[in-house]
CSV table of C-alpha atoms (C1' of nucleotides) in Angstrom, one decimal:
chain,number,residue,atom,x,y,z
E,7,MET,CA,19.0,-3.6,-22.5
E,8,GLU,CA,17.8,-6.8,-24.1
E,9,ILE,CA,15.9,-9.7,-22.6
E,10,GLU,CA,16.4,-13.2,-23.6
E,11,PHE,CA,14.7,-15.9,-21.5
E,12,GLN,CA,12.6,-18.9,-21.9
E,13,ASP,CA,9.2,-17.3,-21.5
E,14,LEU,CA,9.6,-13.9,-23.0
E,15,SER,CA,6.2,-12.5,-22.2
E,16,TYR,CA,6.5,-13.4,-18.5
E,17,GLU,CA,9.8,-11.7,-18.1
E,18,VAL,CA,8.5,-8.6,-19.9
E,19,TYR,CA,5.4,-8.8,-17.7
E,20,LYS,CA,7.4,-8.8,-14.5
E,21,ARG,CA,9.6,-6.0,-15.7
E,22,LEU,CA,6.8,-3.7,-16.7
E,23,LYS,CA,4.9,-4.6,-13.5
E,24,ASN,CA,7.8,-3.5,-11.4
E,25,MET,CA,8.2,-0.3,-13.4
E,26,ILE,CA,4.6,0.6,-12.8
E,27,LEU,CA,4.7,-0.4,-9.1
E,28,VAL,CA,7.7,1.8,-8.4
E,29,ASN,CA,6.3,4.7,-10.4
E,30,GLU,CA,8.9,4.4,-13.1
E,31,LEU,CA,6.0,4.4,-15.4
E,32,LEU,CA,3.5,7.0,-14.3
E,33,PRO,CA,-0.3,6.6,-14.0
E,34,GLY,CA,-2.0,7.8,-17.2
E,35,GLU,CA,1.1,7.2,-19.3
E,36,GLN,CA,0.7,5.5,-22.6
E,37,LEU,CA,2.7,2.4,-23.3
E,38,LYS,CA,3.5,2.4,-26.9
E,39,GLN,CA,4.0,-1.0,-28.1
E,40,GLU,CA,6.7,-0.4,-30.7
E,41,HIS,CA,8.7,1.8,-28.4
E,42,ILE,CA,8.8,-0.7,-25.6
E,43,ALA,CA,9.3,-3.6,-28.0
E,44,ALA,CA,12.3,-1.8,-29.5
E,45,ARG,CA,13.7,-0.9,-26.1
E,46,LEU,CA,13.4,-4.5,-25.0
E,47,GLY,CA,14.6,-6.0,-28.2
E,48,ILE,CA,11.6,-8.1,-28.8
E,49,SER,CA,8.6,-8.1,-31.2
E,50,ARG,CA,5.2,-6.8,-30.3
E,51,MET,CA,3.5,-10.1,-29.9
E,52,PRO,CA,5.0,-11.3,-26.6
E,53,LEU,CA,4.7,-7.7,-25.4
E,54,HIS,CA,1.0,-7.8,-26.1
E,55,LYS,CA,0.7,-10.9,-24.0
E,56,ALA,CA,2.4,-9.1,-21.2
E,57,PHE,CA,0.1,-6.2,-21.5
E,58,GLN,CA,-2.8,-8.6,-21.3
E,59,MET,CA,-1.5,-9.9,-18.0
E,60,LEU,CA,-1.1,-6.5,-16.7
E,61,GLU,CA,-4.5,-5.5,-17.7
E,62,ASN,CA,-6.0,-8.4,-15.7
E,63,GLU,CA,-4.2,-7.0,-12.7
E,64,MET,CA,-5.6,-3.6,-13.4
E,65,LEU,CA,-2.1,-2.2,-13.8
E,66,VAL,CA,-2.8,-1.1,-17.3
E,67,GLU,CA,-6.0,-0.3,-19.2
E,68,ASN,CA,-6.7,-0.8,-22.8
E,69,LEU,CA,-8.6,1.6,-24.9
E,70,PRO,CA,-9.5,-0.1,-28.2
E,71,ARG,CA,-7.5,1.3,-31.2
E,72,ARG,CA,-5.9,3.7,-28.8
E,73,GLY,CA,-3.5,1.6,-26.8
E,74,PHE,CA,-2.5,0.7,-23.3
E,75,PHE,CA,-2.2,3.1,-20.5
E,76,VAL,CA,-0.9,2.8,-16.9
E,77,THR,CA,-4.1,2.9,-14.8
E,78,ARG,CA,-4.7,5.8,-12.5
E,79,ILE,CA,-5.8,4.6,-9.1
E,80,ASP,CA,-9.3,5.9,-8.7
E,81,ASN,CA,-10.3,6.7,-5.1
E,82,ASN,CA,-13.5,4.6,-5.4
E,83,GLN,CA,-11.6,1.6,-6.7
E,84,LEU,CA,-9.2,2.0,-3.8
E,85,ILE,CA,-12.0,1.8,-1.3
E,86,ASP,CA,-13.5,-1.1,-3.3
E,87,ALA,CA,-10.2,-2.9,-3.2
E,88,PHE,CA,-9.7,-2.4,0.6
E,89,GLU,CA,-13.2,-3.8,1.2
E,90,CYS,CA,-12.4,-6.9,-0.8
E,91,ARG,CA,-9.0,-7.2,0.9
E,92,GLU,CA,-10.6,-7.1,4.3
E,93,ALA,CA,-13.0,-9.9,3.4
E,94,LEU,CA,-10.4,-12.1,1.6
E,95,GLU,CA,-7.8,-11.7,4.3
E,96,GLY,CA,-10.4,-12.9,6.7
E,97,VAL,CA,-10.9,-16.0,4.6
E,98,ALA,CA,-7.2,-16.5,4.4
E,99,VAL,CA,-6.4,-16.1,8.0
E,100,ARG,CA,-9.2,-18.5,9.0
E,101,ARG,CA,-7.6,-21.2,7.0
E,102,VAL,CA,-4.1,-20.3,8.0
E,103,SER,CA,-5.1,-20.8,11.7
E,104,GLN,CA,-6.1,-24.3,10.9
E,105,ILE,CA,-3.2,-25.4,8.8
E,106,ILE,CA,-0.1,-23.3,9.6
E,107,GLY,CA,3.1,-25.1,10.3
E,108,LYS,CA,5.8,-24.3,12.9
E,109,GLN,CA,8.2,-22.7,10.3
E,110,GLU,CA,5.5,-20.5,8.8
E,111,LEU,CA,4.5,-19.3,12.2
E,112,ALA,CA,8.0,-18.6,13.2
E,113,TYR,CA,8.4,-16.6,10.0
E,114,LEU,CA,5.4,-14.5,10.7
E,115,LYS,CA,6.8,-13.7,14.1
E,116,SER,CA,10.2,-12.9,12.8
E,117,LEU,CA,8.8,-10.2,10.5
E,118,PHE,CA,7.9,-7.9,13.4
E,119,LYS,CA,10.6,-8.9,15.9
E,120,PRO,CA,13.0,-6.1,14.8
E,121,PHE,CA,10.3,-3.5,15.8
E,122,ILE,CA,9.1,-4.8,19.1
E,123,GLY,CA,10.1,-2.4,21.9
E,124,LYS,CA,11.8,0.0,19.5
E,125,THR,CA,10.9,3.7,19.8
E,126,ASN,CA,11.9,5.1,16.5
E,127,ILE,CA,11.0,2.8,13.7
E,128,ASP,CA,12.1,3.1,10.1
E,129,ASP,CA,8.9,3.5,8.2
E,130,ARG,CA,10.2,2.0,5.0
E,131,LYS,CA,11.3,-1.2,6.7
E,132,TYR,CA,8.0,-1.4,8.6
E,133,ILE,CA,6.0,-1.0,5.5
E,134,GLU,CA,8.0,-3.9,3.9
E,135,ALA,CA,7.3,-6.1,6.9
E,136,ASP,CA,3.7,-5.2,6.9
E,137,GLN,CA,3.2,-6.1,3.3
E,138,GLU,CA,5.2,-9.3,3.6
E,139,PHE,CA,2.9,-10.2,6.6
E,140,HIS,CA,-0.3,-9.7,4.6
E,141,ASN,CA,1.1,-11.5,1.6
E,142,SER,CA,2.3,-14.4,3.7
E,143,ILE,CA,-1.2,-14.8,5.2
E,144,LEU,CA,-2.6,-15.1,1.7
E,145,LYS,CA,0.2,-17.5,0.7
E,146,PHE,CA,0.0,-19.7,3.7
E,147,SER,CA,-3.7,-20.2,3.3
E,148,ARG,CA,-2.9,-22.4,0.3
E,149,ASN,CA,-6.1,-21.1,-1.2
E,150,GLU,CA,-5.5,-21.3,-5.0
E,151,ILE,CA,-8.2,-18.8,-5.8
E,152,LEU,CA,-6.8,-16.1,-3.6
E,153,LYS,CA,-3.7,-16.1,-5.6
E,154,LYS,CA,-5.7,-14.9,-8.5
E,155,PHE,CA,-6.4,-11.6,-6.7
E,156,GLU,CA,-3.1,-9.9,-7.5
E,157,VAL,CA,-5.2,-6.9,-8.3
E,158,ILE,CA,-5.7,-6.2,-4.6
E,159,ARG,CA,-2.1,-6.6,-3.7
E,160,ASN,CA,-1.1,-4.2,-6.5
E,161,ILE,CA,-3.6,-1.5,-5.5
E,162,THR,CA,-2.6,-1.7,-1.8
E,163,TYR,CA,1.1,-1.7,-2.8
E,164,ARG,CA,0.7,1.4,-4.9
E,165,THR,CA,-1.3,3.0,-2.1
E,166,TYR,CA,1.3,2.3,0.6
E,167,ARG,CA,3.9,4.0,-1.6
E,168,GLY,CA,2.3,7.2,-0.3
E,169,GLY,CA,3.7,6.4,3.1
E,170,LEU,CA,2.4,4.7,6.2
E,171,ILE,CA,-1.3,4.8,6.7
E,172,ARG,CA,-1.2,4.3,10.5
E,173,ALA,CA,1.7,4.5,12.9
E,174,PRO,CA,3.5,1.3,13.8
E,175,LYS,CA,2.8,2.1,17.5
E,176,GLU,CA,-0.8,1.5,16.6
E,177,THR,CA,-0.6,-1.4,14.1
E,178,LEU,CA,2.2,-3.4,15.6
E,179,PRO,CA,0.2,-4.7,18.6
E,180,GLU,CA,-2.6,-5.6,16.1
E,181,HIS,CA,-0.3,-7.6,14.0
E,182,LEU,CA,1.1,-9.4,17.0
E,183,ALA,CA,-2.4,-10.1,18.3
E,184,ILE,CA,-3.3,-11.7,14.9
E,185,ILE,CA,-0.3,-13.9,15.0
E,186,ASP,CA,-1.2,-14.9,18.5
E,187,ALA,CA,-4.7,-15.9,17.5
E,188,ILE,CA,-3.2,-17.9,14.7
E,189,GLU,CA,-0.9,-19.7,17.1
E,190,GLN,CA,-3.8,-20.5,19.4
E,191,LYS,CA,-5.5,-21.9,16.3
E,192,ASP,CA,-8.4,-19.6,17.1
E,193,ALA,CA,-9.7,-19.1,13.5
E,194,VAL,CA,-12.7,-17.1,14.5
E,195,LEU,CA,-10.7,-14.6,16.6
E,196,ALA,CA,-8.0,-14.4,14.0
E,197,GLU,CA,-10.6,-13.5,11.3
E,198,ARG,CA,-12.2,-10.9,13.5
E,199,LEU,CA,-8.9,-9.3,14.4
E,200,ILE,CA,-7.6,-9.1,10.8
E,201,ARG,CA,-10.8,-7.6,9.6
E,202,GLU,CA,-10.8,-5.0,12.3
E,203,HIS,CA,-7.2,-4.3,11.5
E,204,SER,CA,-8.0,-3.8,7.8
E,205,GLY,CA,-11.1,-1.9,8.7
E,206,LYS,CA,-9.2,0.7,10.6
E,207,SER,CA,-6.7,1.2,7.8
E,208,GLN,CA,-9.6,1.6,5.5
E,209,LYS,CA,-11.1,4.4,7.5
E,210,CYS,CA,-7.8,6.2,7.6
E,211,ILE,CA,-7.5,5.9,3.9
E,212,ILE,CA,-10.9,7.3,3.3
E,213,GLU,CA,-10.2,10.2,5.7
E,214,LYS,CA,-6.9,11.0,3.9
E,215,LEU,CA,-8.6,10.9,0.6
E,216,GLY,CA,-10.5,14.0,1.5
E,217,THR,CA,-7.2,16.0,1.0
E,218,SER,CA,-5.9,13.7,-1.8
E,219,PRO,CA,-2.3,13.6,-0.6
E,220,ASN,CA,0.1,12.0,-3.1
E,221,GLY,CA,-1.3,12.7,-6.5
E,222,VAL,CA,-4.3,10.5,-6.1
E,223,GLU,CA,-7.3,12.2,-7.5
E,224,PRO,CA,-10.7,11.0,-8.6
E,225,VAL,CA,-10.2,11.4,-12.3
E,226,LEU,CA,-12.0,9.6,-15.1
E,227,HIS,CA,-9.7,7.5,-17.2
E,228,HIS,CA,-8.2,8.9,-20.3
E,229,ASP,CA,-11.2,10.7,-21.6
E,230,LYS,CA,-10.2,13.8,-23.4
E,231,LYS,CA,-12.2,17.0,-23.2
W,246,MET,CA,-19.1,-20.2,-39.2
W,247,GLU,CA,-17.1,-17.0,-39.4
W,248,ILE,CA,-16.9,-14.2,-37.0
W,249,GLU,CA,-16.4,-10.6,-38.1
W,250,PHE,CA,-16.9,-7.9,-35.4
W,251,GLN,CA,-15.2,-4.8,-34.2
W,252,ASP,CA,-13.3,-6.5,-31.4
W,253,LEU,CA,-12.4,-9.9,-32.7
W,254,SER,CA,-10.6,-11.2,-29.6
W,255,TYR,CA,-13.5,-10.3,-27.4
W,256,GLU,CA,-16.1,-12.0,-29.5
W,257,VAL,CA,-13.9,-15.1,-29.7
W,258,TYR,CA,-13.4,-14.9,-25.9
W,259,LYS,CA,-17.1,-14.8,-25.3
W,260,ARG,CA,-17.7,-17.7,-27.7
W,261,LEU,CA,-15.1,-20.0,-26.2
W,262,LYS,CA,-16.1,-19.1,-22.7
W,263,ASN,CA,-19.6,-20.1,-23.4
W,264,MET,CA,-18.5,-23.3,-25.1
W,265,ILE,CA,-16.5,-24.2,-21.9
W,266,LEU,CA,-19.3,-23.3,-19.5
W,267,VAL,CA,-21.8,-25.4,-21.3
W,268,ASN,CA,-19.4,-28.3,-21.6
W,269,GLU,CA,-19.2,-28.1,-25.3
W,270,LEU,CA,-15.4,-28.1,-24.7
W,271,LEU,CA,-14.6,-30.6,-22.0
W,272,PRO,CA,-12.3,-30.2,-19.1
W,273,GLY,CA,-8.8,-31.4,-19.9
W,274,GLU,CA,-9.4,-30.9,-23.7
W,275,GLN,CA,-6.6,-29.2,-25.6
W,276,LEU,CA,-7.5,-26.1,-27.5
W,277,LYS,CA,-5.4,-26.2,-30.6
W,278,GLN,CA,-4.8,-22.7,-31.9
W,279,GLU,CA,-4.7,-23.4,-35.6
W,280,HIS,CA,-7.8,-25.6,-35.5
W,281,ILE,CA,-9.9,-23.1,-33.7
W,282,ALA,CA,-8.5,-20.2,-35.7
W,283,ALA,CA,-9.4,-22.0,-38.9
W,284,ARG,CA,-12.8,-22.9,-37.6
W,285,LEU,CA,-13.5,-19.3,-36.7
W,286,GLY,CA,-11.9,-17.9,-39.8
W,287,ILE,CA,-9.4,-15.7,-38.0
W,288,SER,CA,-5.7,-15.7,-37.4
W,289,ARG,CA,-4.0,-17.0,-34.3
W,290,MET,CA,-3.2,-13.6,-32.8
W,291,PRO,CA,-6.6,-12.4,-31.7
W,292,LEU,CA,-7.3,-16.0,-30.6
W,293,HIS,CA,-4.2,-15.9,-28.4
W,294,LYS,CA,-5.6,-12.8,-26.8
W,295,ALA,CA,-8.8,-14.6,-26.1
W,296,PHE,CA,-7.0,-17.5,-24.6
W,297,GLN,CA,-5.2,-15.1,-22.3
W,298,MET,CA,-8.5,-13.7,-21.1
W,299,LEU,CA,-9.8,-17.2,-20.4
W,300,GLU,CA,-6.7,-18.1,-18.6
W,301,ASN,CA,-7.2,-15.2,-16.2
W,302,GLU,CA,-10.6,-16.6,-15.4
W,303,MET,CA,-9.1,-20.0,-14.9
W,304,LEU,CA,-11.2,-21.4,-17.6
W,305,VAL,CA,-8.2,-22.6,-19.5
W,306,GLU,CA,-4.6,-23.3,-18.4
W,307,ASN,CA,-1.5,-22.8,-20.4
W,308,LEU,CA,1.4,-25.3,-20.3
W,309,PRO,CA,4.4,-23.6,-22.0
W,310,ARG,CA,5.2,-25.0,-25.4
W,311,ARG,CA,2.3,-27.5,-25.0
W,312,GLY,CA,-0.7,-25.3,-25.4
W,313,PHE,CA,-3.9,-24.3,-23.8
W,314,PHE,CA,-6.2,-26.8,-22.1
W,315,VAL,CA,-9.7,-26.5,-20.6
W,316,THR,CA,-9.1,-26.5,-16.8
W,317,ARG,CA,-10.4,-29.4,-14.8
W,318,ILE,CA,-12.2,-28.2,-11.8
W,319,ASP,CA,-10.2,-29.4,-8.9
W,320,ASN,CA,-12.1,-30.2,-5.7
W,321,ASN,CA,-9.8,-28.1,-3.6
W,322,GLN,CA,-10.1,-25.1,-5.9
W,323,LEU,CA,-13.8,-25.5,-5.7
W,324,ILE,CA,-13.8,-25.2,-1.9
W,325,ASP,CA,-11.4,-22.3,-2.2
W,326,ALA,CA,-13.7,-20.6,-4.6
W,327,PHE,CA,-16.7,-21.1,-2.4
W,328,GLU,CA,-14.9,-19.6,0.6
W,329,CYS,CA,-13.9,-16.6,-1.4
W,330,ARG,CA,-17.4,-16.2,-2.7
W,331,GLU,CA,-18.9,-16.3,0.7
W,332,ALA,CA,-16.6,-13.4,1.8
W,333,LEU,CA,-17.0,-11.4,-1.3
W,334,GLU,CA,-20.8,-11.7,-1.4
W,335,GLY,CA,-20.7,-10.4,2.1
W,336,VAL,CA,-18.8,-7.4,1.0
W,337,ALA,CA,-21.1,-6.9,-1.9
W,338,VAL,CA,-24.4,-7.2,-0.1
W,339,ARG,CA,-23.3,-4.9,2.7
W,340,ARG,CA,-22.8,-2.2,0.1
W,341,VAL,CA,-25.9,-3.1,-1.8
W,342,SER,CA,-27.9,-2.6,1.4
W,343,GLN,CA,-26.7,1.0,1.5
W,344,ILE,CA,-27.1,2.0,-2.1
W,345,ILE,CA,-29.8,-0.1,-3.7
W,346,GLY,CA,-32.5,1.6,-5.8
W,347,LYS,CA,-36.2,0.8,-6.0
W,348,GLN,CA,-35.9,-0.8,-9.5
W,349,GLU,CA,-33.0,-2.9,-8.5
W,350,LEU,CA,-34.8,-4.1,-5.4
W,351,ALA,CA,-37.9,-4.9,-7.4
W,352,TYR,CA,-35.7,-6.9,-9.8
W,353,LEU,CA,-34.3,-9.0,-7.0
W,354,LYS,CA,-37.8,-9.7,-5.8
W,355,SER,CA,-39.0,-10.6,-9.2
W,356,LEU,CA,-36.4,-13.3,-9.6
W,357,PHE,CA,-38.0,-15.5,-7.0
W,358,LYS,CA,-41.7,-14.6,-7.4
W,359,PRO,CA,-42.4,-17.4,-9.8
W,360,PHE,CA,-41.3,-20.0,-7.2
W,361,ILE,CA,-43.1,-18.7,-4.1
W,362,GLY,CA,-45.7,-21.0,-2.9
W,363,LYS,CA,-45.1,-23.5,-5.7
W,364,THR,CA,-44.7,-27.1,-4.8
W,365,ASN,CA,-43.0,-28.6,-7.8
W,366,ILE,CA,-40.2,-26.3,-9.0
W,367,ASP,CA,-38.3,-26.6,-12.2
W,368,ASP,CA,-34.8,-27.1,-11.0
W,369,ARG,CA,-33.3,-25.6,-14.2
W,370,LYS,CA,-35.2,-22.4,-13.9
W,371,TYR,CA,-34.5,-22.1,-10.2
W,372,ILE,CA,-30.8,-22.5,-10.8
W,373,GLU,CA,-31.0,-19.7,-13.3
W,374,ALA,CA,-32.8,-17.4,-10.9
W,375,ASP,CA,-30.3,-18.3,-8.1
W,376,GLN,CA,-27.3,-17.5,-10.2
W,377,GLU,CA,-28.9,-14.3,-11.5
W,378,PHE,CA,-29.6,-13.3,-7.9
W,379,HIS,CA,-26.0,-13.8,-6.8
W,380,ASN,CA,-24.6,-12.1,-9.9
W,381,SER,CA,-27.0,-9.1,-9.3
W,382,ILE,CA,-25.8,-8.7,-5.8
W,383,LEU,CA,-22.3,-8.3,-7.1
W,384,LYS,CA,-23.3,-6.0,-9.9
W,385,PHE,CA,-25.5,-3.8,-7.7
W,386,SER,CA,-22.7,-3.3,-5.3
W,387,ARG,CA,-20.9,-1.1,-7.9
W,388,ASN,CA,-17.7,-2.4,-6.5
W,389,GLU,CA,-15.4,-2.2,-9.5
W,390,ILE,CA,-12.9,-4.7,-8.0
W,391,LEU,CA,-15.5,-7.4,-7.5
W,392,LYS,CA,-16.1,-7.4,-11.2
W,393,LYS,CA,-12.6,-8.7,-11.6
W,394,PHE,CA,-13.5,-11.9,-9.8
W,395,GLU,CA,-15.2,-13.6,-12.8
W,396,VAL,CA,-13.2,-16.6,-11.7
W,397,ILE,CA,-15.5,-17.3,-8.9
W,398,ARG,CA,-18.7,-16.9,-11.0
W,399,ASN,CA,-17.2,-19.3,-13.5
W,400,ILE,CA,-16.4,-22.0,-11.0
W,401,THR,CA,-19.7,-21.8,-9.3
W,402,TYR,CA,-21.5,-21.9,-12.6
W,403,ARG,CA,-19.7,-25.0,-13.7
W,404,THR,CA,-20.4,-26.5,-10.4
W,405,TYR,CA,-24.1,-25.8,-10.5
W,406,ARG,CA,-24.3,-27.6,-13.8
W,407,GLY,CA,-24.1,-30.8,-11.8
W,408,GLY,CA,-27.5,-30.0,-10.5
W,409,LEU,CA,-29.0,-28.2,-7.5
W,410,ILE,CA,-26.9,-28.2,-4.4
W,411,ARG,CA,-29.7,-27.7,-2.0
W,412,ALA,CA,-33.5,-27.9,-2.5
W,413,PRO,CA,-35.4,-24.8,-3.3
W,414,LYS,CA,-37.6,-25.5,-0.3
W,415,GLU,CA,-34.5,-24.8,1.8
W,416,THR,CA,-32.9,-22.0,-0.1
W,417,LEU,CA,-35.9,-20.0,-1.2
W,418,PRO,CA,-36.6,-18.6,2.3
W,419,GLU,CA,-33.0,-17.8,2.7
W,420,HIS,CA,-33.0,-15.8,-0.5
W,421,LEU,CA,-36.1,-13.9,0.5
W,422,ALA,CA,-34.7,-13.2,3.9
W,423,ILE,CA,-31.6,-11.7,2.3
W,424,ILE,CA,-33.7,-9.5,0.1
W,425,ASP,CA,-35.7,-8.5,3.0
W,426,ALA,CA,-32.6,-7.4,5.0
W,427,ILE,CA,-31.5,-5.4,2.0
W,428,GLU,CA,-34.8,-3.7,1.8
W,429,GLN,CA,-34.6,-2.8,5.5
W,430,LYS,CA,-31.1,-1.4,4.7
W,431,ASP,CA,-29.8,-3.7,7.5
W,432,ALA,CA,-26.3,-4.2,6.0
W,433,VAL,CA,-25.0,-6.2,8.9
W,434,LEU,CA,-27.9,-8.6,8.9
W,435,ALA,CA,-27.8,-9.0,5.1
W,436,GLU,CA,-24.1,-9.8,5.3
W,437,ARG,CA,-24.6,-12.4,8.0
W,438,LEU,CA,-27.5,-14.0,6.1
W,439,ILE,CA,-25.7,-14.3,2.8
W,440,ARG,CA,-22.6,-15.7,4.4
W,441,GLU,CA,-24.7,-18.3,6.2
W,442,HIS,CA,-26.5,-19.0,3.0
W,443,SER,CA,-23.2,-19.5,1.1
W,444,GLY,CA,-21.8,-21.4,4.1
W,445,LYS,CA,-24.5,-24.0,4.0
W,446,SER,CA,-24.1,-24.6,0.3
W,447,GLN,CA,-20.4,-24.9,0.9
W,448,LYS,CA,-20.9,-27.7,3.5
W,449,CYS,CA,-23.2,-29.6,1.1
W,450,ILE,CA,-20.6,-29.3,-1.7
W,451,ILE,CA,-17.9,-30.6,0.6
W,452,GLU,CA,-20.1,-33.5,1.8
W,453,LYS,CA,-20.8,-34.4,-1.8
W,454,LEU,CA,-17.2,-34.3,-2.7
W,455,GLY,CA,-16.2,-36.4,0.3
W,456,THR,CA,-13.0,-34.4,0.8
W,457,SER,CA,-12.1,-32.0,3.6
W,458,PRO,CA,-10.5,-28.7,3.0
W,459,ASN,CA,-7.6,-29.6,5.2
W,460,GLY,CA,-5.1,-32.3,4.7
W,461,VAL,CA,-5.6,-32.0,1.0
W,462,GLU,CA,-2.9,-32.8,-1.6
W,463,PRO,CA,-2.4,-30.8,-4.8
W,464,VAL,CA,-3.4,-32.7,-7.9
W,465,LEU,CA,-1.4,-31.9,-11.0
W,466,HIS,CA,-3.4,-31.0,-14.0
W,467,HIS,CA,-3.2,-32.8,-17.3
W,468,ASP,CA,-0.6,-35.3,-16.3
W,469,LYS,CA,-0.9,-38.2,-18.6
W,470,LYS,CA,-0.8,-41.8,-17.2
H,209,DA,C1',5.6,-59.0,-30.4
H,210,DA,C1',7.4,-55.2,-27.5
H,211,DA,C1',10.6,-51.6,-26.9
H,212,DT,C1',13.3,-48.0,-28.6
H,213,DA,C1',15.5,-44.7,-31.8
H,214,DG,C1',15.0,-41.7,-35.4
H,215,DA,C1',12.4,-39.4,-38.9
H,216,DA,C1',8.3,-37.0,-40.2
H,217,DT,C1',4.5,-34.3,-38.7
H,218,DA,C1',2.1,-31.1,-35.9
H,219,DT,C1',2.0,-27.3,-32.8
H,220,DT,C1',3.5,-23.5,-30.4
H,221,DG,C1',6.4,-19.0,-29.9
H,222,DT,C1',8.3,-15.1,-32.1
H,223,DA,C1',9.1,-11.9,-35.9
H,224,DT,C1',7.8,-9.4,-39.8
H,225,DA,C1',4.5,-7.4,-43.1
H,226,DC,C1',0.4,-5.2,-44.2
H,227,DA,C1',-4.2,-3.0,-43.4
H,228,DA,C1',-7.2,-0.1,-40.6
H,229,DT,C1',-7.5,3.5,-37.5
H,230,DT,C1',-6.1,7.4,-34.9
H,231,DA,C1',-3.2,11.4,-33.9
H,232,DT,C1',-0.6,15.2,-35.7
H,233,DT,C1',0.8,18.7,-38.7
H,234,DA,C1',0.4,22.1,-42.2
H,235,DC,C1',-2.2,25.0,-44.7
H,236,DA,C1',-6.0,27.7,-46.3
H,237,DT,C1',-9.6,30.7,-44.9
H,238,DA,C1',-12.3,33.8,-42.2
L,21,DT,C1',-4.8,35.2,-34.9
L,22,DA,C1',-8.0,31.5,-34.6
L,23,DT,C1',-10.4,27.7,-36.8
L,24,DG,C1',-11.5,24.1,-39.7
L,25,DT,C1',-9.9,20.7,-43.1
L,26,DA,C1',-6.9,17.9,-45.7
L,27,DA,C1',-2.5,15.5,-45.9
L,28,DT,C1',0.9,13.1,-43.4
L,29,DA,C1',2.7,10.4,-39.8
L,30,DA,C1',2.2,7.4,-36.0
L,31,DT,C1',0.1,3.6,-33.9
L,32,DT,C1',-2.7,-0.3,-33.3
L,33,DG,C1',-5.1,-4.7,-35.1
L,34,DT,C1',-4.7,-8.7,-37.9
L,35,DA,C1',-2.5,-12.0,-41.0
L,36,DT,C1',1.2,-14.5,-42.7
L,37,DA,C1',5.9,-16.6,-42.4
L,38,DC,C1',9.5,-18.8,-40.1
L,39,DA,C1',12.0,-21.0,-36.1
L,40,DA,C1',11.9,-23.8,-32.0
L,41,DT,C1',9.8,-27.4,-29.6
L,42,DA,C1',6.8,-31.3,-28.9
L,43,DT,C1',4.3,-35.2,-30.6
L,44,DT,C1',3.4,-39.1,-33.5
L,45,DC,C1',4.6,-42.6,-36.6
L,46,DT,C1',7.6,-46.0,-38.6
L,47,DA,C1',11.3,-49.0,-38.8
L,48,DT,C1',14.7,-51.6,-36.6
L,49,DT,C1',16.4,-54.4,-33.0
L,50,DT,C1',16.0,-57.6,-29.3
DNA sequence: AAATAGAATATTGTATACAATTATTACATA
DNA sequence: TATGTAATAATTGTATACAATATTCTATTT
């Protein structure tokens, strides 16, 4: 189970990131440097760099002299993240409407084609399409700064692992309407639509949080006693 | 010129960050690990951690096997950052309007009191107040995720070092209007005002730069010759 | 004199070693 | 048995050492 690549830290980073995102490493779990280093057949230095990267994406937290822990997703942070996402996707889609190319537009459309008209939709596949849609909007905006906000993608990704937030029947038309606005190069409309779209999901999240469904609970981080 | 603290990396990070922000380290300049480590009387490991932090704030860039360089602020990135700032400050001020306390509100007001009614304003002091105002909005929002977006603060800070973007005569009333909306707990108005405020500065920046956000081409960094 | 190849030097990336701190265990005592 | 404390082990933080790569300098050739 060894890793040998050009940029060790980066490979380690990607690997750990994935392990966290798919819950192979659980929230709250401590990441002991020597253990992981040994398991990956590397020293602690490149590992430390990887941890640093993960920390900046809020996937791990560092307690000085204690170590690194997989971050628990705090409900408040979740809401915070969704609010930011709403605004930033607005920024992105505004730009996308102005600069999108034919291929990119076709790609966006292709994401949802398999679901149009269908009655029973595979949730897992729809979630994938949904995430790819939102990621593509960010990517196609060519806004370099937006790429720095991996934090938000991570949090929403981890959230969506709990299952669909709203039914495809409800969100599919919204997605299509956004794509339509982009195609019409109506930046203002596209921004309004995507913000409404995000806003609705936000509300559903907040409602769901009342019951704290999939192990998400408002816990302070790693404080004993 | 030595540093000895509890968290070495963090102290080094703060120090280097400041040196970059005040142009003591110039854009494009290479940061040679051993030189700086020697100058600070530490080893390269905590230094490397500091570099990593700076990289995540886009204050330095890492070219593999070449080293770390102070990032040049690219015009396109500048525009990108301002667009994000506009949106995120909107998110922040919306929340601020809902949760702000008396002291915080008084603090916001106090920032601009020295300039009200004055005819000849010290630009440097006004810039400081302006930045503190915008930073406070972010802070008072208590949005944990927003704190992660130090990138944007850095870029705008470095930009403002080039001097005022718009005259205080123009921006002072805008600032006061925003504070007023916050006081009235009118979140929607506050958001609209701060976005307009940011938007105007954005336009001025773009005019000064002479470039448009569209049809731009990516400039490679640190390419010699 | 300019250009190029090769050697010398400088710099980064990784691993190991040691020091400082924290967590765990064992034991004595109430 | 429960509790507090000392000893031990585990873990992190920092420094040093070495290997891999990049840069600079020098000498040679055209």
